[in-house]
Amino acid sequence: MIDDIHWNTLLAEVTTESNSYDSLIPPLVQTSTFTFPSAETGARRFAGEEQGYIYTRLSNPTVRLFETAVAKLEGAEDGIAFGSGMGAISAVLFNLLKSGDHLLCSSGLYGSTFGLLELMRDRFQIDHGFSELSTEAEIEAAITPSTKAVYLETPVNPTLSLVDIGKVAKIAHKHGLPVIVDNTFMSPYLQQPILHGADVVVHSATKYLGGHGDVIAGVAVGKAELIQSIRMTTLKDIGAVLAPFDAWLLLRGMRTLVLRMNQQVRSAQVLVDFLSAHPAVDKVYFPGLQPGDEDIMKKQMRYPGAMISFELKGGIEAGRDLMNRLKMIKRAVSLGDIHSLIQHPATMTHSQVPREERLKMGLTDGMVRLSVGVEDVEDIQNDLESALG
Ligand code: LCS
């Protein structure tokens, strides 16, 4: 964790750039294509012999500003944007893997990431395995001769269990394997996986980076050579491209990342204490509540974050009743929004994961997931309290 960064100043800096209009906010370059001053220039740009924009599916100034901003925040050489988090994840995995390869994953992943792994196995013979990745012996044992990369979420969606990025990276690198970390639940403000040895960081930028519930987007950052390879293959030729206007909205959202997250993190701690003490609540899932969490948090996380999962004593029915009685907190999937959002993973975000697999991940039928918004914490707590009562 870099502690001497002035994060708010940094956010203001990386999301703007000087431009020919001297506009405070960078212009939105809403164009599909770019003109070449001559046929020769066009040919040189295509050959990679000359810098310059060609076509927005390859690159665009507004999108480029978003990509470089996230790369700087994550401490990475370069970044690449996509039309969704799943677009980013699939572009990275299809770039790094081919038929016959194996991907080692954290046991517990977002539902559609799990779906993508099944698709890669069933249609493209790219296999995967899951591991808690908690001890050195466990990580070593989970690596097979075909393993070509390690993919993990920390905290895991929605169980909020943690993985030690540094420990995984050390062992993976011994075997020559790149480590990909989905940093969606933390944002670069709370966790910078590259600084702990990760090779690629992916985000659903739909969440904390955008922050306002108005954009679906993804981003991946890492070494410049890999990012360029992704740009020229699984971005260019598959095409999950980010629209310039969406990049512009993301840049606007990112300027307040730290203001939003500080509020959300503070509120989450209050709500965790409230829920843990409430007689109707059976179990709260939150970083810091499991043995071993403290160690990992000290190493790689600024704060535990603002996602809380919990289970009520009355199980799935009680969870549904709670969700239906809420007045201010919205019943919705997604997360990292300024609004507090609540959802039921087993029937919503993780419904495509077979029940047996869900239980192996520690995702119980009754678990409810709350994404803490920026509303006043008293109001969030009051809403929960009346609904629980
Ligand atoms: N990675 C994580 C950890 C996610 O939570 C999500 C979406 C994605 C990747 C995919 O990003 P997208 O394509 O949606 O931008 N998670 C969701 C969730 O938990 N509720 O709704 C979406």
mmCIF file of C-alpha atoms and ligand atoms in Angstrom:
data_model
loop_
_atom_site.group_PDB
_atom_site.id
_atom_site.type_symbol
_atom_site.label_atom_id
_atom_site.label_comp_id
_atom_site.label_asym_id
_atom_site.label_seq_id
_atom_site.Cartn_x
_atom_site.Cartn_y
_atom_site.Cartn_z
ATOM 1 C CA MET A 1 0.000 0.000 0.000
ATOM 2 C CA ILE A 2 1.409 3.386 -0.986
ATOM 3 C CA ASP A 3 0.560 5.585 1.997
ATOM 4 C CA ASP A 4 2.066 8.861 0.878
ATOM 5 C CA ILE A 5 -0.276 9.264 -2.088
ATOM 6 C CA HIS A 6 -2.652 12.194 -1.937
ATOM 7 C CA TRP A 7 -5.447 10.201 -3.478
ATOM 8 C CA ASN A 8 -7.942 12.967 -4.161
ATOM 9 C CA THR A 9 -5.275 15.057 -5.891
ATOM 10 C CA LEU A 10 -4.098 12.035 -7.845
ATOM 11 C CA LEU A 11 -7.646 11.253 -9.001
ATOM 12 C CA ALA A 12 -8.110 14.827 -10.207
ATOM 13 C CA GLU A 13 -4.780 14.639 -12.056
ATOM 14 C CA VAL A 14 -5.146 11.295 -13.800
ATOM 15 C CA THR A 15 -8.694 11.937 -15.019
ATOM 16 C CA THR A 16 -7.847 15.154 -16.868
ATOM 17 C CA GLU A 17 -5.339 16.173 -19.533
ATOM 18 C CA SER A 18 -4.425 19.309 -21.396
ATOM 19 C CA ASN A 19 -6.220 19.678 -24.701
ATOM 20 C CA SER A 20 -6.457 22.098 -27.582
ATOM 21 C CA TYR A 21 -9.603 23.761 -26.142
ATOM 22 C CA ASP A 22 -8.072 24.299 -22.685
ATOM 23 C CA SER A 23 -11.271 22.782 -21.347
ATOM 24 C CA LEU A 24 -11.155 21.845 -17.666
ATOM 25 C CA ILE A 25 -12.909 18.552 -18.373
ATOM 26 C CA PRO A 26 -11.415 16.602 -21.280
ATOM 27 C CA PRO A 27 -13.585 16.605 -24.402
ATOM 28 C CA LEU A 28 -15.722 13.627 -25.300
ATOM 29 C CA VAL A 29 -14.370 12.339 -28.619
ATOM 30 C CA GLN A 30 -17.574 10.659 -29.771
ATOM 31 C CA THR A 31 -16.388 9.287 -33.091
ATOM 32 C CA SER A 32 -16.222 5.844 -34.636
ATOM 33 C CA THR A 33 -13.265 6.561 -36.908
ATOM 34 C CA PHE A 34 -10.346 8.971 -37.503
ATOM 35 C CA THR A 35 -9.224 10.607 -40.738
ATOM 36 C CA PHE A 36 -5.728 10.050 -42.150
ATOM 37 C CA PRO A 37 -3.899 13.106 -43.574
ATOM 38 C CA SER A 38 -2.644 10.834 -46.387
ATOM 39 C CA ALA A 39 -2.956 7.228 -47.567
ATOM 40 C CA GLU A 40 0.660 6.662 -46.518
ATOM 41 C CA THR A 41 -0.100 7.869 -42.963
ATOM 42 C CA GLY A 42 -3.030 5.443 -42.740
ATOM 43 C CA ALA A 43 -0.827 2.573 -43.899
ATOM 44 C CA ARG A 44 1.925 3.499 -41.407
ATOM 45 C CA ARG A 45 -0.592 3.631 -38.538
ATOM 46 C CA PHE A 46 -1.908 0.187 -39.476
ATOM 47 C CA ALA A 47 1.661 -1.136 -39.667
ATOM 48 C CA GLY A 48 2.355 0.241 -36.179
ATOM 49 C CA GLU A 49 5.120 2.491 -37.584
ATOM 50 C CA GLU A 50 3.415 5.697 -36.577
ATOM 51 C CA GLN A 51 1.363 6.713 -33.534
ATOM 52 C CA GLY A 52 -2.165 7.925 -34.159
ATOM 53 C CA TYR A 53 -5.764 6.883 -33.875
ATOM 54 C CA ILE A 54 -7.349 4.629 -36.505
ATOM 55 C CA TYR A 55 -10.756 3.360 -35.421
ATOM 56 C CA THR A 56 -12.533 3.456 -32.047
ATOM 57 C CA ARG A 57 -12.651 -0.353 -31.718
ATOM 58 C CA LEU A 58 -8.843 -0.168 -31.452
ATOM 59 C CA SER A 59 -8.479 3.020 -29.457
ATOM 60 C CA ASN A 60 -10.052 6.413 -28.825
ATOM 61 C CA PRO A 61 -8.718 9.478 -26.919
ATOM 62 C CA THR A 62 -11.504 9.507 -24.298
ATOM 63 C CA VAL A 63 -11.258 5.758 -23.755
ATOM 64 C CA ARG A 64 -7.469 6.047 -23.684
ATOM 65 C CA LEU A 65 -7.609 8.609 -20.866
ATOM 66 C CA PHE A 66 -9.739 6.234 -18.803
ATOM 67 C CA GLU A 67 -7.314 3.359 -19.507
ATOM 68 C CA THR A 68 -4.214 5.310 -18.502
ATOM 69 C CA ALA A 69 -5.978 6.715 -15.417
ATOM 70 C CA VAL A 70 -6.780 3.238 -14.059
ATOM 71 C CA ALA A 71 -3.268 1.998 -14.935
ATOM 72 C CA LYS A 72 -1.737 4.862 -12.913
ATOM 73 C CA LEU A 73 -4.029 4.219 -9.938
ATOM 74 C CA GLU A 74 -3.141 0.519 -9.973
ATOM 75 C CA GLY A 75 0.610 1.098 -10.403
ATOM 76 C CA ALA A 76 0.563 -0.703 -13.759
ATOM 77 C CA GLU A 77 2.377 0.077 -17.021
ATOM 78 C CA ASP A 78 -0.747 0.251 -19.165
ATOM 79 C CA GLY A 79 -4.476 -0.424 -19.261
ATOM 80 C CA ILE A 80 -7.188 -1.456 -21.673
ATOM 81 C CA ALA A 81 -10.915 -0.764 -21.429
ATOM 82 C CA PHE A 82 -13.880 -2.967 -22.339
ATOM 83 C CA GLY A 83 -17.626 -2.698 -22.687
ATOM 84 C CA SER A 84 -18.137 -4.729 -19.489
ATOM 85 C CA GLY A 85 -16.231 -6.436 -16.688
ATOM 86 C CA MET A 86 -16.968 -9.778 -18.359
ATOM 87 C CA GLY A 87 -15.559 -8.352 -21.611
ATOM 88 C CA ALA A 88 -12.313 -7.570 -19.754
ATOM 89 C CA ILE A 89 -12.110 -10.964 -18.040
ATOM 90 C CA SER A 90 -12.834 -12.965 -21.197
ATOM 91 C CA ALA A 91 -10.371 -10.908 -23.283
ATOM 92 C CA VAL A 92 -7.589 -11.486 -20.733
ATOM 93 C CA LEU A 93 -8.288 -15.224 -20.337
ATOM 94 C CA PHE A 94 -8.656 -15.900 -24.066
ATOM 95 C CA ASN A 95 -5.411 -14.019 -24.662
ATOM 96 C CA LEU A 96 -3.450 -16.041 -22.089
ATOM 97 C CA LEU A 97 -4.973 -19.503 -22.571
ATOM 98 C CA LYS A 98 -5.543 -22.030 -25.350
ATOM 99 C CA SER A 99 -7.092 -25.498 -25.658
ATOM 100 C CA GLY A 100 -5.456 -28.006 -23.331
ATOM 101 C CA ASP A 101 -4.463 -25.376 -20.765
ATOM 102 C CA HIS A 102 -5.660 -25.244 -17.174
ATOM 103 C CA LEU A 103 -6.558 -22.196 -15.085
ATOM 104 C CA LEU A 104 -6.236 -22.315 -11.300
ATOM 105 C CA CYS A 105 -8.922 -20.189 -9.574
ATOM 106 C CA SER A 106 -9.858 -19.030 -6.108
ATOM 107 C CA SER A 107 -12.729 -21.096 -4.738
ATOM 108 C CA GLY A 108 -15.410 -18.476 -5.072
ATOM 109 C CA LEU A 109 -15.950 -16.236 -8.084
ATOM 110 C CA TYR A 110 -18.650 -13.971 -9.492
ATOM 111 C CA GLY A 111 -21.422 -16.070 -11.127
ATOM 112 C CA SER A 112 -20.731 -15.034 -14.732
ATOM 113 C CA THR A 113 -16.982 -15.585 -14.292
ATOM 114 C CA PHE A 114 -17.885 -19.109 -13.180
ATOM 115 C CA GLY A 115 -20.137 -19.349 -16.275
ATOM 116 C CA LEU A 116 -17.261 -18.232 -18.521
ATOM 117 C CA LEU A 117 -14.996 -20.938 -17.037
ATOM 118 C CA GLU A 118 -17.631 -23.578 -17.841
ATOM 119 C CA LEU A 119 -17.974 -22.241 -21.380
ATOM 120 C CA MET A 120 -14.185 -22.298 -21.879
ATOM 121 C CA ARG A 121 -14.048 -25.886 -20.601
ATOM 122 C CA ASP A 122 -17.041 -27.195 -22.562
ATOM 123 C CA ARG A 123 -16.456 -25.408 -25.885
ATOM 124 C CA PHE A 124 -12.710 -24.739 -25.965
ATOM 125 C CA GLN A 125 -11.151 -27.477 -23.768
ATOM 126 C CA ILE A 126 -9.614 -24.959 -21.380
ATOM 127 C CA ASP A 127 -9.976 -26.593 -17.974
ATOM 128 C CA HIS A 128 -10.013 -25.017 -14.519
ATOM 129 C CA GLY A 129 -9.725 -25.970 -10.875
ATOM 130 C CA PHE A 130 -10.592 -24.260 -7.602
ATOM 131 C CA SER A 131 -8.514 -23.836 -4.475
ATOM 132 C CA GLU A 132 -8.759 -21.812 -1.268
ATOM 133 C CA LEU A 133 -5.182 -20.732 -2.148
ATOM 134 C CA SER A 134 -4.549 -20.287 1.556
ATOM 135 C CA THR A 135 -1.384 -22.270 2.321
ATOM 136 C CA GLU A 136 1.736 -22.781 0.253
ATOM 137 C CA ALA A 137 1.127 -26.553 0.207
ATOM 138 C CA GLU A 138 -2.453 -26.028 -0.961
ATOM 139 C CA ILE A 139 -1.377 -23.737 -3.813
ATOM 140 C CA GLU A 140 1.428 -26.089 -4.895
ATOM 141 C CA ALA A 141 -0.956 -29.047 -4.855
ATOM 142 C CA ALA A 142 -3.523 -27.252 -7.017
ATOM 143 C CA ILE A 143 -1.043 -26.414 -9.797
ATOM 144 C CA THR A 144 -1.095 -29.076 -12.529
ATOM 145 C CA PRO A 145 1.397 -29.564 -15.402
ATOM 146 C CA SER A 146 -1.167 -27.847 -17.687
ATOM 147 C CA THR A 147 -1.768 -24.835 -15.424
ATOM 148 C CA LYS A 148 -0.951 -21.663 -17.371
ATOM 149 C CA ALA A 149 -2.314 -18.915 -15.074
ATOM 150 C CA VAL A 150 -3.897 -18.221 -11.681
ATOM 151 C CA TYR A 151 -7.120 -16.207 -11.407
ATOM 152 C CA LEU A 152 -8.523 -14.918 -8.147
ATOM 153 C CA GLU A 153 -10.986 -12.566 -6.500
ATOM 154 C CA THR A 154 -10.177 -11.031 -3.139
ATOM 155 C CA PRO A 155 -12.453 -10.356 -1.347
ATOM 156 C CA VAL A 156 -14.472 -13.079 -3.043
ATOM 157 C CA ASN A 157 -17.957 -12.170 -4.337
ATOM 158 C CA PRO A 158 -20.129 -12.649 -2.239
ATOM 159 C CA THR A 159 -18.507 -14.584 0.648
ATOM 160 C CA LEU A 160 -15.953 -11.809 1.304
ATOM 161 C CA SER A 161 -13.223 -14.356 2.045
ATOM 162 C CA LEU A 162 -9.676 -13.167 1.404
ATOM 163 C CA VAL A 163 -6.713 -14.458 -0.576
ATOM 164 C CA ASP A 164 -3.114 -13.421 0.136
ATOM 165 C CA ILE A 165 -2.039 -11.981 -3.245
ATOM 166 C CA GLY A 166 1.682 -11.873 -2.391
ATOM 167 C CA LYS A 167 1.747 -15.500 -1.277
ATOM 168 C CA VAL A 168 -0.054 -16.721 -4.413
ATOM 169 C CA ALA A 169 2.148 -14.578 -6.695
ATOM 170 C CA LYS A 170 5.366 -15.884 -5.156
ATOM 171 C CA ILE A 171 4.434 -19.522 -5.754
ATOM 172 C CA ALA A 172 2.819 -18.892 -9.158
ATOM 173 C CA HIS A 173 5.916 -17.041 -10.383
ATOM 174 C CA LYS A 174 8.131 -19.918 -9.284
ATOM 175 C CA HIS A 175 6.153 -21.968 -11.821
ATOM 176 C CA GLY A 176 6.239 -19.171 -14.440
ATOM 177 C CA LEU A 177 2.482 -18.530 -14.099
ATOM 178 C CA PRO A 178 0.905 -15.065 -14.366
ATOM 179 C CA VAL A 179 -1.538 -14.059 -11.622
ATOM 180 C CA ILE A 180 -4.753 -12.247 -12.519
ATOM 181 C CA VAL A 181 -6.648 -10.483 -9.712
ATOM 182 C CA ASP A 182 -10.234 -9.237 -9.978
ATOM 183 C CA ASN A 183 -10.039 -6.071 -7.840
ATOM 184 C CA THR A 184 -13.675 -5.024 -8.349
ATOM 185 C CA PHE A 185 -14.692 -5.241 -4.670
ATOM 186 C CA MET A 186 -11.811 -3.040 -3.499
ATOM 187 C CA SER A 187 -10.965 -0.475 -6.211
ATOM 188 C CA PRO A 188 -7.329 0.668 -6.497
ATOM 189 C CA TYR A 189 -7.841 2.975 -3.516
ATOM 190 C CA LEU A 190 -8.301 0.043 -1.123
ATOM 191 C CA GLN A 191 -6.022 -2.526 -2.778
ATOM 192 C CA GLN A 192 -3.310 -2.431 -5.467
ATOM 193 C CA PRO A 193 -2.633 -6.070 -6.429
ATOM 194 C CA ILE A 194 0.235 -5.205 -8.842
ATOM 195 C CA LEU A 195 2.265 -3.916 -5.890
ATOM 196 C CA HIS A 196 1.895 -7.360 -4.297
ATOM 197 C CA GLY A 197 3.056 -9.288 -7.351
ATOM 198 C CA ALA A 198 -0.110 -9.652 -9.470
ATOM 199 C CA ASP A 199 0.535 -9.496 -13.222
ATOM 200 C CA VAL A 200 -2.908 -8.435 -14.405
ATOM 201 C CA VAL A 201 -5.690 -6.633 -12.542
ATOM 202 C CA VAL A 202 -9.233 -6.656 -13.889
ATOM 203 C CA HIS A 203 -12.217 -4.602 -12.780
ATOM 204 C CA SER A 204 -15.866 -4.443 -13.425
ATOM 205 C CA ALA A 205 -15.664 -0.632 -13.780
ATOM 206 C CA THR A 206 -19.471 -0.739 -13.576
ATOM 207 C CA LYS A 207 -18.963 -0.780 -9.805
ATOM 208 C CA TYR A 208 -16.785 1.502 -7.612
ATOM 209 C CA LEU A 209 -14.795 3.095 -10.463
ATOM 210 C CA GLY A 210 -17.949 4.375 -12.178
ATOM 211 C CA GLY A 211 -19.824 4.533 -8.906
ATOM 212 C CA HIS A 212 -23.105 6.016 -10.098
ATOM 213 C CA GLY A 213 -25.010 3.090 -11.568
ATOM 214 C CA ASP A 214 -25.071 4.528 -15.085
ATOM 215 C CA VAL A 215 -22.397 2.565 -16.991
ATOM 216 C CA ILE A 216 -21.469 -1.053 -17.744
ATOM 217 C CA ALA A 217 -17.700 -1.226 -18.294
ATOM 218 C CA GLY A 218 -14.532 -3.187 -17.635
ATOM 219 C CA VAL A 219 -10.802 -2.580 -17.569
ATOM 220 C CA ALA A 220 -7.613 -4.641 -17.356
ATOM 221 C CA VAL A 221 -4.154 -3.334 -16.434
ATOM 222 C CA GLY A 222 -0.693 -4.906 -16.499
ATOM 223 C CA LYS A 223 2.580 -4.917 -18.429
ATOM 224 C CA ALA A 224 2.482 -2.772 -21.578
ATOM 225 C CA GLU A 225 3.461 -5.687 -23.831
ATOM 226 C CA LEU A 226 0.590 -7.868 -22.616
ATOM 227 C CA ILE A 227 -1.922 -5.014 -22.837
ATOM 228 C CA GLN A 228 -0.832 -4.326 -26.423
ATOM 229 C CA SER A 229 -1.191 -8.004 -27.263
ATOM 230 C CA ILE A 230 -4.735 -8.027 -25.812
ATOM 231 C CA ARG A 231 -5.566 -4.856 -27.777
ATOM 232 C CA MET A 232 -4.497 -6.375 -31.085
ATOM 233 C CA THR A 233 -6.164 -9.778 -30.513
ATOM 234 C CA THR A 234 -9.007 -10.291 -28.055
ATOM 235 C CA LEU A 235 -10.115 -6.647 -28.024
ATOM 236 C CA LYS A 236 -9.735 -5.906 -31.733
ATOM 237 C CA ASP A 237 -10.946 -9.227 -33.091
ATOM 238 C CA ILE A 238 -13.645 -10.086 -30.532
ATOM 239 C CA GLY A 239 -14.675 -6.514 -29.929
ATOM 240 C CA ALA A 240 -16.047 -5.934 -26.391
ATOM 241 C CA VAL A 241 -15.112 -2.286 -26.829
ATOM 242 C CA LEU A 242 -15.960 0.577 -24.434
ATOM 243 C CA ALA A 243 -17.969 3.471 -25.881
ATOM 244 C CA PRO A 244 -16.315 6.936 -25.627
ATOM 245 C CA PHE A 245 -19.307 8.393 -23.767
ATOM 246 C CA ASP A 246 -19.118 5.596 -21.202
ATOM 247 C CA ALA A 247 -15.388 6.292 -20.739
ATOM 248 C CA TRP A 248 -16.251 9.967 -20.204
ATOM 249 C CA LEU A 249 -18.845 9.017 -17.545
ATOM 250 C CA LEU A 250 -16.339 6.709 -15.860
ATOM 251 C CA LEU A 251 -13.764 9.518 -15.678
ATOM 252 C CA ARG A 252 -16.405 11.749 -14.088
ATOM 253 C CA GLY A 253 -17.273 9.037 -11.563
ATOM 254 C CA MET A 254 -13.650 8.285 -10.716
ATOM 255 C CA ARG A 255 -12.938 11.849 -9.603
ATOM 256 C CA THR A 256 -14.950 11.145 -6.434
ATOM 257 C CA LEU A 257 -13.826 7.546 -5.891
ATOM 258 C CA VAL A 258 -12.115 8.309 -2.593
ATOM 259 C CA LEU A 259 -14.818 10.640 -1.272
ATOM 260 C CA ARG A 260 -17.431 7.973 -1.975
ATOM 261 C CA MET A 261 -15.414 5.055 -0.677
ATOM 262 C CA ASN A 262 -14.389 6.738 2.578
ATOM 263 C CA GLN A 263 -18.058 7.326 3.360
ATOM 264 C CA GLN A 264 -19.053 3.801 2.290
ATOM 265 C CA VAL A 265 -16.252 2.150 4.266
ATOM 266 C CA ARG A 266 -17.113 4.088 7.444
ATOM 267 C CA SER A 267 -20.795 3.231 7.125
ATOM 268 C CA ALA A 268 -20.063 -0.435 6.411
ATOM 269 C CA GLN A 269 -18.163 -0.762 9.703
ATOM 270 C CA VAL A 270 -21.121 0.718 11.616
ATOM 271 C CA LEU A 271 -23.533 -1.631 9.836
ATOM 272 C CA VAL A 272 -21.340 -4.699 10.436
ATOM 273 C CA ASP A 273 -21.379 -3.922 14.178
ATOM 274 C CA PHE A 274 -25.143 -3.376 14.069
ATOM 275 C CA LEU A 275 -25.851 -6.602 12.143
ATOM 276 C CA SER A 276 -23.433 -8.692 14.237
ATOM 277 C CA ALA A 277 -25.282 -7.650 17.408
ATOM 278 C CA HIS A 278 -28.799 -8.097 15.993
ATOM 279 C CA PRO A 279 -30.720 -11.109 17.376
ATOM 280 C CA ALA A 280 -32.279 -11.952 13.970
ATOM 281 C CA VAL A 281 -28.860 -12.240 12.285
ATOM 282 C CA ASP A 282 -27.166 -15.622 12.272
ATOM 283 C CA LYS A 283 -23.833 -14.772 10.627
ATOM 284 C CA VAL A 284 -22.089 -11.758 9.113
ATOM 285 C CA TYR A 285 -19.477 -12.138 6.359
ATOM 286 C CA PHE A 286 -17.019 -9.244 6.205
ATOM 287 C CA PRO A 287 -13.212 -8.973 5.883
ATOM 288 C CA GLY A 288 -11.693 -9.163 9.353
ATOM 289 C CA LEU A 289 -14.277 -11.548 10.817
ATOM 290 C CA GLN A 290 -12.540 -14.788 9.740
ATOM 291 C CA PRO A 291 -9.374 -16.193 11.335
ATOM 292 C CA GLY A 292 -6.376 -15.226 9.217
ATOM 293 C CA ASP A 293 -8.058 -12.131 7.748
ATOM 294 C CA GLU A 294 -6.117 -9.667 9.925
ATOM 295 C CA ASP A 295 -2.774 -10.769 8.505
ATOM 296 C CA ILE A 296 -3.916 -10.440 4.885
ATOM 297 C CA MET A 297 -5.674 -7.129 5.526
ATOM 298 C CA LYS A 298 -2.546 -5.631 7.064
ATOM 299 C CA LYS A 299 -0.510 -6.653 4.012
ATOM 300 C CA GLN A 300 -2.734 -5.670 1.115
ATOM 301 C CA MET A 301 -5.917 -3.789 2.083
ATOM 302 C CA ARG A 302 -6.348 -0.182 3.194
ATOM 303 C CA TYR A 303 -9.829 -0.857 4.660
ATOM 304 C CA PRO A 304 -12.122 -3.901 4.657
ATOM 305 C CA GLY A 305 -14.406 -2.334 2.027
ATOM 306 C CA ALA A 306 -18.132 -1.667 1.899
ATOM 307 C CA MET A 307 -19.663 -5.006 0.896
ATOM 308 C CA ILE A 308 -21.401 -7.009 3.635
ATOM 309 C CA SER A 309 -22.993 -10.424 3.339
ATOM 310 C CA PHE A 310 -25.134 -11.877 6.107
ATOM 311 C CA GLU A 311 -27.494 -14.656 6.900
ATOM 312 C CA LEU A 312 -30.632 -14.438 8.979
ATOM 313 C CA LYS A 313 -31.673 -17.031 11.559
ATOM 314 C CA GLY A 314 -34.822 -17.670 9.519
ATOM 315 C CA GLY A 315 -32.735 -18.638 6.445
ATOM 316 C CA ILE A 316 -33.797 -17.947 2.883
ATOM 317 C CA GLU A 317 -37.428 -17.023 3.721
ATOM 318 C CA ALA A 318 -36.340 -14.490 6.329
ATOM 319 C CA GLY A 319 -33.855 -13.027 3.831
ATOM 320 C CA ARG A 320 -36.604 -12.594 1.230
ATOM 321 C CA ASP A 321 -38.934 -10.993 3.782
ATOM 322 C CA LEU A 322 -36.192 -8.598 4.816
ATOM 323 C CA MET A 323 -35.520 -7.590 1.212
ATOM 324 C CA ASN A 324 -39.216 -7.031 0.557
ATOM 325 C CA ARG A 325 -39.707 -4.878 3.653
ATOM 326 C CA LEU A 326 -36.859 -2.447 2.927
ATOM 327 C CA LYS A 327 -37.969 1.075 2.018
ATOM 328 C CA MET A 328 -34.784 2.981 1.102
ATOM 329 C CA ILE A 329 -32.223 0.280 0.275
ATOM 330 C CA LYS A 330 -32.849 -0.850 -3.301
ATOM 331 C CA ARG A 331 -33.430 -4.470 -4.266
ATOM 332 C CA ALA A 332 -30.923 -4.715 -7.121
ATOM 333 C CA VAL A 333 -27.820 -6.539 -8.266
ATOM 334 C CA SER A 334 -24.601 -4.630 -9.037
ATOM 335 C CA LEU A 335 -22.581 -2.956 -6.301
ATOM 336 C CA GLY A 336 -20.269 -0.048 -5.559
ATOM 337 C CA ASP A 337 -23.054 2.355 -6.394
ATOM 338 C CA ILE A 338 -23.910 5.551 -4.497
ATOM 339 C CA HIS A 339 -27.216 3.829 -3.632
ATOM 340 C CA SER A 340 -27.291 0.989 -1.131
ATOM 341 C CA LEU A 341 -28.215 -2.188 -3.020
ATOM 342 C CA ILE A 342 -29.303 -5.533 -1.634
ATOM 343 C CA GLN A 343 -29.583 -8.865 -3.450
ATOM 344 C CA HIS A 344 -29.831 -12.608 -2.866
ATOM 345 C CA PRO A 345 -26.797 -14.304 -4.515
ATOM 346 C CA ALA A 346 -28.200 -17.873 -4.625
ATOM 347 C CA THR A 347 -31.167 -16.808 -6.774
ATOM 348 C CA MET A 348 -29.598 -13.756 -8.445
ATOM 349 C CA THR A 349 -25.877 -13.045 -9.125
ATOM 350 C CA HIS A 350 -24.781 -16.662 -8.524
ATOM 351 C CA SER A 351 -27.911 -18.489 -9.687
ATOM 352 C CA GLN A 352 -26.033 -20.014 -12.638
ATOM 353 C CA VAL A 353 -23.580 -21.709 -10.258
ATOM 354 C CA PRO A 354 -24.948 -25.202 -9.395
ATOM 355 C CA ARG A 355 -26.034 -25.433 -5.732
ATOM 356 C CA GLU A 356 -23.348 -28.016 -4.910
ATOM 357 C CA GLU A 357 -20.638 -25.671 -6.269
ATOM 358 C CA ARG A 358 -22.152 -22.707 -4.435
ATOM 359 C CA LEU A 359 -22.005 -24.563 -1.137
ATOM 360 C CA LYS A 360 -18.367 -25.513 -1.802
ATOM 361 C CA MET A 361 -17.651 -21.784 -2.253
ATOM 362 C CA GLY A 362 -19.272 -21.146 1.145
ATOM 363 C CA LEU A 363 -22.228 -19.440 -0.538
ATOM 364 C CA THR A 364 -25.232 -20.564 1.482
ATOM 365 C CA ASP A 365 -28.866 -20.495 0.305
ATOM 366 C CA GLY A 366 -29.842 -17.860 2.854
ATOM 367 C CA MET A 367 -26.998 -15.399 2.268
ATOM 368 C CA VAL A 368 -28.028 -11.817 1.480
ATOM 369 C CA ARG A 369 -25.493 -9.299 0.096
ATOM 370 C CA LEU A 370 -25.563 -5.596 0.875
ATOM 371 C CA SER A 371 -23.549 -3.013 -1.067
ATOM 372 C CA VAL A 372 -23.334 0.007 1.217
ATOM 373 C CA GLY A 373 -24.092 3.280 -0.548
ATOM 374 C CA VAL A 374 -23.273 6.880 0.360
ATOM 375 C CA GLU A 375 -26.593 7.621 2.101
ATOM 376 C CA ASP A 376 -26.361 8.684 5.753
ATOM 377 C CA VAL A 377 -25.567 5.592 7.756
ATOM 378 C CA GLU A 378 -28.382 6.274 10.261
ATOM 379 C CA ASP A 379 -30.867 5.978 7.411
ATOM 380 C CA ILE A 380 -29.375 2.728 6.107
ATOM 381 C CA GLN A 381 -29.355 1.290 9.621
ATOM 382 C CA ASN A 382 -32.927 2.435 10.343
ATOM 383 C CA ASP A 383 -34.150 0.851 7.132
ATOM 384 C CA LEU A 384 -32.477 -2.462 8.063
ATOM 385 C CA GLU A 385 -33.717 -2.234 11.638
ATOM 386 C CA SER A 386 -37.370 -1.742 10.710
ATOM 387 C CA ALA A 387 -37.184 -4.477 8.063
ATOM 388 C CA LEU A 388 -35.516 -6.913 10.492
ATOM 389 C CA GLY A 389 -38.051 -6.107 13.216
HETATM 390 N N1 LCS B 1 -16.131 -9.294 -11.449
HETATM 391 C C1 LCS B 1 -16.829 -9.145 -10.307
HETATM 392 C C2 LCS B 1 -16.159 -9.387 -8.995
HETATM 393 C C3 LCS B 1 -18.175 -8.776 -10.367
HETATM 394 O O1 LCS B 1 -18.832 -8.629 -9.224
HETATM 395 C C4 LCS B 1 -18.786 -8.568 -11.635
HETATM 396 C C5 LCS B 1 -20.213 -8.180 -11.758
HETATM 397 C C6 LCS B 1 -18.018 -8.740 -12.790
HETATM 398 C C7 LCS B 1 -16.693 -9.091 -12.655
HETATM 399 C C8 LCS B 1 -18.592 -8.548 -14.172
HETATM 400 O O2 LCS B 1 -18.688 -7.213 -14.440
HETATM 401 P P1 LCS B 1 -19.773 -6.567 -15.468
HETATM 402 O O3 LCS B 1 -19.613 -7.323 -16.748
HETATM 403 O O4 LCS B 1 -21.107 -6.756 -14.859
HETATM 404 O O5 LCS B 1 -19.332 -5.158 -15.565
HETATM 405 N N2 LCS B 1 -20.914 -8.353 -10.575
HETATM 406 C C9 LCS B 1 -22.185 -8.178 -10.373
HETATM 407 C C10 LCS B 1 -22.806 -8.398 -9.134
HETATM 408 O O6 LCS B 1 -22.256 -8.881 -8.138
HETATM 409 N N3 LCS B 1 -24.044 -8.023 -9.192
HETATM 410 O O7 LCS B 1 -24.395 -7.622 -10.461
HETATM 411 C C11 LCS B 1 -23.217 -7.692 -11.300
#
